[in-house]
Every structure is written in C-alpha cells, then in structure tokens.
Coordinates of C-alpha atoms and ligand atoms in Angstrom, one line a residue:
M1 CA -39.2 -1.7 -168.8
N2 CA -40.4 1.8 -169.5
T3 CA -38.2 4.7 -168.5
P4 CA -39.4 6.6 -165.4
H5 CA -40.8 9.6 -167.2
E6 CA -43.2 7.3 -169.1
M7 CA -44.8 6.2 -165.9
D8 CA -48.5 6.2 -164.9
V9 CA -47.9 6.2 -161.2
L10 CA -44.9 7.4 -159.2
V11 CA -45.0 6.3 -155.5
V12 CA -42.6 8.2 -153.2
G13 CA -41.6 6.2 -150.2
A14 CA -41.6 2.4 -149.8
G15 CA -43.1 2.0 -146.3
P16 CA -46.3 0.0 -145.9
S17 CA -48.4 2.8 -147.6
G18 CA -46.1 3.2 -150.6
V19 CA -45.8 -0.5 -151.2
A20 CA -49.6 -0.9 -150.9
A21 CA -50.0 1.9 -153.5
A22 CA -47.5 0.3 -155.8
V23 CA -49.1 -3.2 -155.5
M24 CA -52.5 -1.7 -156.2
A25 CA -51.2 0.3 -159.2
A26 CA -49.4 -2.7 -160.7
S27 CA -52.6 -4.8 -160.3
L28 CA -54.4 -2.3 -162.4
N29 CA -51.8 -2.6 -165.1
L30 CA -50.5 0.9 -164.5
R31 CA -46.8 1.5 -165.2
T32 CA -45.4 2.1 -161.7
V33 CA -42.2 3.4 -160.2
V34 CA -41.4 3.6 -156.5
V35 CA -38.8 6.1 -155.4
E36 CA -37.2 5.2 -152.0
A37 CA -34.5 7.1 -150.2
D38 CA -33.5 4.2 -147.9
S39 CA -34.9 0.7 -147.7
V40 CA -38.2 -1.0 -148.5
G41 CA -40.4 -1.3 -145.4
G42 CA -39.9 2.2 -143.8
K43 CA -40.6 2.3 -140.1
L44 CA -41.5 -1.4 -140.0
H45 CA -37.8 -2.0 -139.5
V46 CA -38.0 -0.5 -136.0
I47 CA -41.1 -2.3 -134.7
G48 CA -39.8 -5.0 -132.4
A49 CA -43.3 -6.4 -131.6
L50 CA -46.2 -6.2 -133.9
E51 CA -49.6 -7.2 -132.6
N52 CA -52.2 -5.2 -134.5
V53 CA -51.5 -6.2 -138.1
P54 CA -53.5 -9.2 -139.4
G55 CA -51.5 -11.9 -141.1
N56 CA -49.7 -13.5 -138.2
W57 CA -46.7 -11.1 -138.2
S58 CA -45.0 -10.8 -134.9
T59 CA -42.3 -8.2 -135.8
G60 CA -42.0 -5.3 -138.2
P61 CA -38.9 -6.5 -140.0
Q62 CA -40.7 -9.8 -140.9
L63 CA -43.4 -7.8 -142.6
A64 CA -40.8 -5.4 -144.2
E65 CA -39.1 -8.5 -145.7
A66 CA -42.4 -9.7 -147.2
L67 CA -43.1 -6.3 -148.7
A68 CA -39.7 -6.2 -150.2
A69 CA -40.4 -9.6 -151.7
D70 CA -43.7 -8.3 -153.2
L71 CA -41.8 -5.4 -154.9
D72 CA -39.1 -7.8 -156.1
R73 CA -41.7 -10.1 -157.7
L74 CA -43.3 -7.1 -159.5
Q75 CA -40.0 -5.9 -160.7
Q76 CA -39.1 -9.3 -162.1
A77 CA -42.4 -9.4 -163.9
D78 CA -41.6 -6.0 -165.4
R79 CA -44.7 -4.4 -163.7
C80 CA -42.9 -2.0 -161.4
S81 CA -39.5 -0.6 -160.8
I82 CA -37.7 1.0 -157.9
V83 CA -35.6 4.1 -158.1
Q84 CA -33.2 4.8 -155.2
G85 CA -33.3 8.5 -154.5
H86 CA -34.4 11.3 -152.2
A87 CA -37.4 13.3 -153.4
T88 CA -37.5 17.0 -152.6
R89 CA -40.3 18.6 -154.5
V90 CA -43.6 17.6 -156.2
S91 CA -45.8 19.7 -158.6
G92 CA -49.1 19.0 -160.2
Y93 CA -50.1 20.2 -163.7
D94 CA -53.2 19.6 -165.9
D95 CA -51.7 16.7 -167.8
R96 CA -49.0 15.3 -165.4
A97 CA -47.4 15.5 -162.0
E98 CA -43.6 16.0 -161.6
L99 CA -41.2 14.9 -158.9
V100 CA -37.7 16.4 -158.4
L101 CA -35.0 14.4 -156.7
E102 CA -32.1 15.7 -154.7
D103 CA -29.6 14.8 -157.4
G104 CA -31.5 16.9 -160.0
R105 CA -33.5 14.1 -161.7
V106 CA -37.0 15.1 -162.7
L107 CA -39.6 12.2 -163.0
S108 CA -43.1 12.6 -164.3
A109 CA -46.3 10.5 -164.2
Q110 CA -50.0 10.8 -164.5
L111 CA -50.3 10.5 -160.7
I112 CA -47.8 10.8 -157.8
V113 CA -48.6 9.2 -154.5
V114 CA -46.5 10.7 -151.7
A115 CA -46.1 8.3 -148.8
T116 CA -42.9 9.6 -147.1
G117 CA -44.2 9.2 -143.5
V118 CA -42.8 11.1 -140.5
A119 CA -39.4 11.9 -139.1
A120 CA -38.3 11.9 -135.4
L121 CA -38.6 15.1 -133.4
A122 CA -35.5 16.3 -131.4
P123 CA -35.9 18.0 -128.1
P124 CA -35.4 21.5 -129.5
D125 CA -38.3 20.9 -131.9
A126 CA -40.8 20.4 -129.1
D127 CA -42.7 23.5 -127.9
W128 CA -42.8 22.2 -124.3
I129 CA -39.0 21.7 -124.0
S130 CA -36.3 24.3 -123.8
A131 CA -33.0 22.7 -125.0
P132 CA -29.9 23.8 -126.7
A133 CA -30.1 23.8 -130.5
R134 CA -29.0 20.5 -132.2
M135 CA -29.3 18.6 -128.9
S136 CA -30.1 15.0 -129.5
V137 CA -31.2 12.4 -127.0
P138 CA -31.1 8.6 -127.8
P139 CA -34.5 7.3 -129.0
L140 CA -36.4 5.0 -126.7
W141 CA -37.3 2.5 -129.4
R142 CA -33.6 1.8 -130.2
T143 CA -32.7 1.3 -126.5
N144 CA -31.7 -2.1 -125.2
P145 CA -33.0 -2.7 -121.6
A146 CA -29.4 -3.8 -120.7
D147 CA -28.2 -0.3 -121.4
L148 CA -30.5 1.4 -118.9
A149 CA -28.6 2.8 -115.9
G150 CA -30.0 4.5 -112.8
R151 CA -33.4 6.2 -112.8
T152 CA -34.7 6.3 -116.4
Y153 CA -36.6 9.3 -117.7
V154 CA -38.5 9.4 -121.0
L155 CA -39.3 12.6 -122.9
G156 CA -42.8 12.4 -124.2
G157 CA -45.6 9.8 -124.3
D158 CA -45.6 8.8 -127.9
R159 CA -46.8 5.4 -129.0
P160 CA -43.4 3.7 -129.4
L161 CA -43.6 3.5 -125.6
G162 CA -46.2 0.8 -125.8
T163 CA -44.3 -1.1 -128.5
W164 CA -41.1 -0.9 -126.5
L165 CA -42.8 -2.3 -123.4
R166 CA -44.3 -5.2 -125.4
T167 CA -41.0 -5.9 -127.1
H168 CA -39.3 -6.2 -123.7
P169 CA -41.8 -7.9 -121.5
N170 CA -39.1 -9.1 -119.0
C171 CA -37.5 -5.6 -118.5
S172 CA -38.4 -4.5 -115.0
T173 CA -36.9 -1.0 -115.1
T174 CA -39.4 1.7 -114.2
L175 CA -39.8 4.4 -116.9
H176 CA -40.5 7.9 -115.6
V177 CA -42.4 9.4 -118.5
L178 CA -42.5 13.2 -118.8
C179 CA -45.9 13.7 -120.5
P180 CA -47.1 17.0 -122.0
P181 CA -50.9 17.6 -122.3
A182 CA -50.7 16.8 -126.1
D183 CA -49.7 13.2 -125.4
D184 CA -52.4 12.5 -122.8
Y185 CA -54.6 10.6 -125.3
K186 CA -51.7 8.4 -126.4
I187 CA -50.5 7.4 -123.0
A188 CA -53.8 5.6 -122.2
E189 CA -52.6 2.4 -123.9
V190 CA -49.7 2.0 -121.3
A191 CA -51.6 3.2 -118.2
G192 CA -52.1 -0.3 -117.0
D193 CA -48.4 -1.2 -117.2
D194 CA -46.8 -1.0 -113.7
R195 CA -43.3 -0.3 -115.2
V196 CA -44.5 3.1 -116.3
R197 CA -44.8 6.2 -114.0
I198 CA -46.5 9.1 -115.8
A199 CA -45.4 12.6 -114.8
P200 CA -47.8 15.2 -116.3
V201 CA -45.7 18.2 -117.2
S202 CA -46.2 21.6 -118.8
H203 CA -42.6 22.5 -119.4
V204 CA -39.1 21.0 -119.2
V205 CA -35.7 22.8 -119.4
L206 CA -33.1 20.3 -120.5
S207 CA -29.3 20.6 -120.5
P208 CA -26.3 18.3 -120.5
M209 CA -24.2 18.5 -117.4
T210 CA -20.8 20.1 -118.0
Y211 CA -19.0 17.0 -116.8
G212 CA -19.9 13.4 -117.3
D213 CA -22.7 11.9 -119.3
E214 CA -25.7 13.1 -117.1
W215 CA -28.5 15.4 -117.9
S216 CA -30.0 18.3 -115.9
L217 CA -33.8 18.5 -116.0
Q218 CA -35.9 21.3 -114.6
V219 CA -39.5 20.2 -114.7
K220 CA -42.6 22.3 -114.3
D221 CA -45.7 20.2 -113.6
R222 CA -49.3 21.0 -114.6
Q223 CA -49.9 22.9 -111.3
G224 CA -46.9 25.1 -111.9
E225 CA -44.7 23.4 -109.3
R226 CA -41.0 23.1 -110.3
K227 CA -38.5 20.3 -109.5
S228 CA -34.9 19.7 -110.6
Y229 CA -33.2 16.4 -111.3
V230 CA -29.9 15.1 -112.5
V231 CA -30.5 12.0 -114.5
K232 CA -28.2 9.3 -116.0
T233 CA -30.6 7.8 -118.5
L234 CA -32.8 10.1 -120.7
L235 CA -34.6 8.8 -123.7
N236 CA -36.4 10.5 -126.6
N237 CA -40.0 9.4 -127.2
L238 CA -41.2 12.8 -128.5
G239 CA -42.9 11.5 -131.6
N240 CA -42.6 12.8 -135.1
K241 CA -42.9 15.5 -137.5
P242 CA -44.3 15.1 -141.0
A243 CA -41.7 14.3 -143.7
G244 CA -43.5 16.1 -146.5
L245 CA -42.1 17.4 -149.7
E246 CA -41.9 21.0 -151.0
G247 CA -45.0 21.6 -153.1
L248 CA -47.5 19.7 -151.0
A249 CA -50.3 21.6 -149.3
S250 CA -50.1 21.3 -145.5
S251 CA -52.2 22.2 -142.5
E252 CA -50.9 24.4 -139.6
D253 CA -49.4 21.3 -137.9
G254 CA -47.3 20.5 -141.0
Y255 CA -49.3 17.4 -142.0
C256 CA -50.5 17.1 -145.6
P257 CA -54.3 16.3 -145.8
P258 CA -55.1 14.3 -149.0
G259 CA -58.1 16.5 -149.7
K260 CA -56.0 19.7 -150.0
Q261 CA -53.7 18.4 -152.8
H262 CA -53.6 18.8 -156.5
P263 CA -55.8 16.1 -158.2
R264 CA -52.7 14.5 -159.6
I265 CA -51.0 14.3 -156.2
R266 CA -52.3 11.9 -153.5
V267 CA -50.9 11.7 -149.9
A268 CA -51.0 8.3 -148.1
G269 CA -49.9 6.8 -144.7
D270 CA -48.5 8.7 -141.7
L271 CA -48.0 11.9 -143.7
R272 CA -51.8 12.5 -143.8
S273 CA -52.3 13.4 -140.1
A274 CA -51.0 12.9 -136.6
Q275 CA -53.8 10.5 -136.0
F276 CA -54.3 7.0 -137.6
Q277 CA -50.5 6.4 -137.7
R278 CA -50.7 2.6 -137.9
V279 CA -49.4 0.0 -140.4
T280 CA -52.8 -1.1 -141.5
T281 CA -54.2 2.4 -142.0
A282 CA -51.1 3.2 -144.0
Q283 CA -51.6 0.2 -146.2
G284 CA -55.3 1.0 -146.7
S285 CA -54.7 4.6 -147.5
G286 CA -51.9 3.7 -150.0
A287 CA -54.2 1.4 -151.9
E288 CA -57.1 3.8 -151.8
A289 CA -55.0 6.7 -153.1
V290 CA -54.4 4.8 -156.4
L291 CA -58.0 3.4 -156.6
A292 CA -59.5 6.8 -156.0
S293 CA -57.5 8.4 -158.8
Y294 CA -58.3 5.4 -161.1
Y295 CA -62.0 5.7 -160.6
A296 CA -61.8 9.6 -160.8
S297 CA -60.3 9.1 -164.3
V298 CA -57.1 10.9 -163.4
L299 CA -55.4 7.7 -164.6
K300 CA -55.8 6.6 -168.1
P301 CA -54.2 3.2 -168.8
C302 CA -52.3 3.1 -172.1
Ligands
FAD1 C1 -41.0 2.7 -132.8 C2 -42.3 2.5 -133.6 C3 -43.2 1.6 -133.2 C4 -44.4 1.4 -134.0 N1 -45.2 0.4 -133.6 C5 -46.3 0.2 -134.4 C6 -47.2 -0.9 -134.1 O1 -47.0 -1.7 -133.2 N2 -48.3 -1.0 -134.9 C7 -48.6 -0.2 -135.9 O2 -49.7 -0.4 -136.5 N3 -47.8 0.9 -136.1 C8 -46.7 1.1 -135.4 N4 -45.9 2.2 -135.7 C9 -46.3 3.1 -136.8 C10 -46.0 2.5 -138.2 O3 -44.7 2.2 -138.3 C11 -46.4 3.6 -139.2 O4 -47.8 4.0 -139.0 C12 -46.2 3.1 -140.6 O5 -44.9 2.6 -140.8 C13 -46.5 4.2 -141.6 O6 -46.2 3.8 -142.9 P1 -45.9 4.9 -144.0 O7 -45.7 4.1 -145.3 O8 -46.8 6.0 -144.0 O9 -44.5 5.6 -143.6 P2 -43.1 4.9 -143.3 O10 -43.2 3.6 -142.7 O11 -42.4 6.0 -142.4 O12 -42.3 4.9 -144.7 C14 -41.9 6.0 -145.3 C15 -40.9 5.7 -146.4 O13 -40.6 6.8 -147.1 C16 -39.2 7.0 -147.3 N5 -38.9 8.4 -147.5 C17 -39.1 9.4 -146.6 N6 -38.8 10.6 -147.2 C18 -38.4 10.3 -148.5 C19 -38.0 11.2 -149.6 N7 -37.9 12.5 -149.4 N8 -37.7 10.6 -150.7 C20 -37.8 9.2 -150.9 N9 -38.2 8.4 -149.9 C21 -38.5 8.9 -148.7 C22 -38.6 6.4 -146.0 O14 -37.2 6.0 -146.2 C23 -39.5 5.3 -145.7 O15 -39.1 4.1 -146.3 C24 -44.7 2.3 -135.0 C25 -43.8 3.3 -135.3 C26 -42.6 3.4 -134.6 C27 -41.6 4.6 -135.0

C-alpha cells in the first residue's frame, strides 16, 4: 500500500459522506486514505430509527456496520486505507493539499475532501439561552424513556426530536419543547405527534438549583410574557455547530460552503450548511465532491 503522503484523495471523516467519497475515489482507481478521529459511521451510530434512507435500513448502526464493511473490503483489496487521527488544519496549494493532524503528522494529496460533520451545541452556545459557562444538559437522543421523571422539558426543536419519537413509539411522556424562532421550520415534522407540546420562546435563563438535581427555568415567550419553572428533567435538543477545520473558508454561521473553498479542497455532508443535513444528501455530496474534482481535472490518476 502507498504511504499516506503519496495519496490522490484524502477524506477527513468516515461518516456517510466521507465513506461515499472514499468508495467513489477507490472506484476511480484513485489512491485513497480516510482519516477518522473516532469510528466509521459517524452520527449513524446515534440514529435509533431510520426511515428515510433507501436500502431497507431500519437503524443507523446497521448502516454504519455496512459502511465499515465497505471500507474493510477496500482496505483488504489495497484500494484504500484508514488512518486513525484527529485533523486540525487543511491548506490548499497549486500542486497539492495538506492536512495537519493533532499529533503533528502532515498528510498531503491531490485532493482533500472534508466531511467532518457537526458537533452538539451546549446551552451556553445558543444565543437565545443564558446559562453558566460549561453547563451541560443530557442530550435528548441518548435518553431512555424509562429515565424520564416528572414534567419533561426539551431545549430546542432540532430534528433528533422526530427521530427520538419514532424510536420510542410506546413512550407516552409529554415533551414540553422550548422552541426558538430559528427552529420553527424544523418542528413541523413533529407537529402532529400528540406527545409534543411546543412552547414558542424568545429567551430562556437556565440555572441548576443549588440543592438537588433540578433546574430553574425562566422563560420569556414570543409576546414578552415571563414564567418561571423548576424542572426535574431537562434535555438538550439544541442542534449542532459545524465541526470544520482551520483553513476552511466559512460563512457567517460557521458552515463551510463547498463553492468557497480552494480547488483542491472539497466540503461534503453536514458541514456544508445547516440545511440538507440528512444521510442520503451526505452520501450524494461525498460522492459528488470526488467526481466533480475528477472531471475538473484536479485529480490526475497515476
Ligand atoms: C440524533 C440524530 C438523529 C438523526 N436522524 C436522522 C434520520 O433519521 N435521517 C437522516 O437522514 N439523518 C438523520 N440525522 C442526520 C445524519 O446523521 C447526518 O446528516 C449524517 O450523519 C451526516 O453525515 P456526515 O458524514 O456529513 O457527518 P457525520 O455523520 O457527523 O460524520 C462525521 C465524521 O467525521 C469525524 N470527524 C469529525 N471531526 C473530525 C476531525 N477533526 N478529524 C477526523 N475525523 C473527524 C467524526 O468522528 C465522524 O465519524 C440524525 C442526526 C442525529 C444527531
């Protein structure tokens, strides 16, 4: 197998978009390396019920396993290799692109596809929440219905809400979802579920109670009316922030539009924008990132 610095294509991130990019690159006989910080499959590992991905997959982990098998097969055929590592910086030059890893390694290739996805927002990151720095709240998508106690509040109306409800069809707990205006367009998909009560809010002040494991919430609704609650169960469903690398061009919202990047750097999957964050769009954009460079003659097979 070639050493990583002799690669044609470096793919950063082995979620659905990175794996699609790697499979496409290998199919074009391009020497391919995938750099992954954690495990193959990315966010698929947290999707308990998958209903919008063709191929008869019913859960994300099933599909993640199949993607890992694809990469294994390519590795065994000496058409792709996987490097375990955390990428920090990417740079584009006339004749190559370079990737720097946290441990100091520098890898170079004709093309780098960055498919690092998004990372979870914490309450202090959200502009509609005032909360102590470093405060964390358990994520909704990891919550077992059996652990819900008392009235249950959810911070934010991001899409994992719909996935969670589909994953737990027999859970009858009512979820009180504090929804900022920016999440209105996402909440439509759960509007028909009678286990969800939407509370449209403009601002929330959040603090842990001094004693016990409860939370104090001061909620301002969209008409400016304020209410205070002490709640036992509070869950994070705030959404994500882009997990880009240093050296990528980004928009004001932190996402990294493909069209803004150096010709030897392509962005694929969730990292492109807050919209279109789906498994199949991630896969399509990963494959397209490689093909677009191939046909633009950025890639020259040796
Ligand atoms: C709870 C939940 C439920 C969802 N439900 C659905 C659903 O039902 N249907 C649907 O279509 N979509 C769903 N999604 C969205 C879907 O998971 C994403 O759109 C998709 O996984 C995006 O793929 P990606 O490859 O862009 O990123 P990811 O899947 O996030 O993969 C990114 C990969 O990059 C790696 N990485 C990150 N940073 C670095 C770095 N610096 N160096 C090296 N590697 C790095 C990560 O470890 C990860 O493996 C859901 C998401 C969540 C969180």
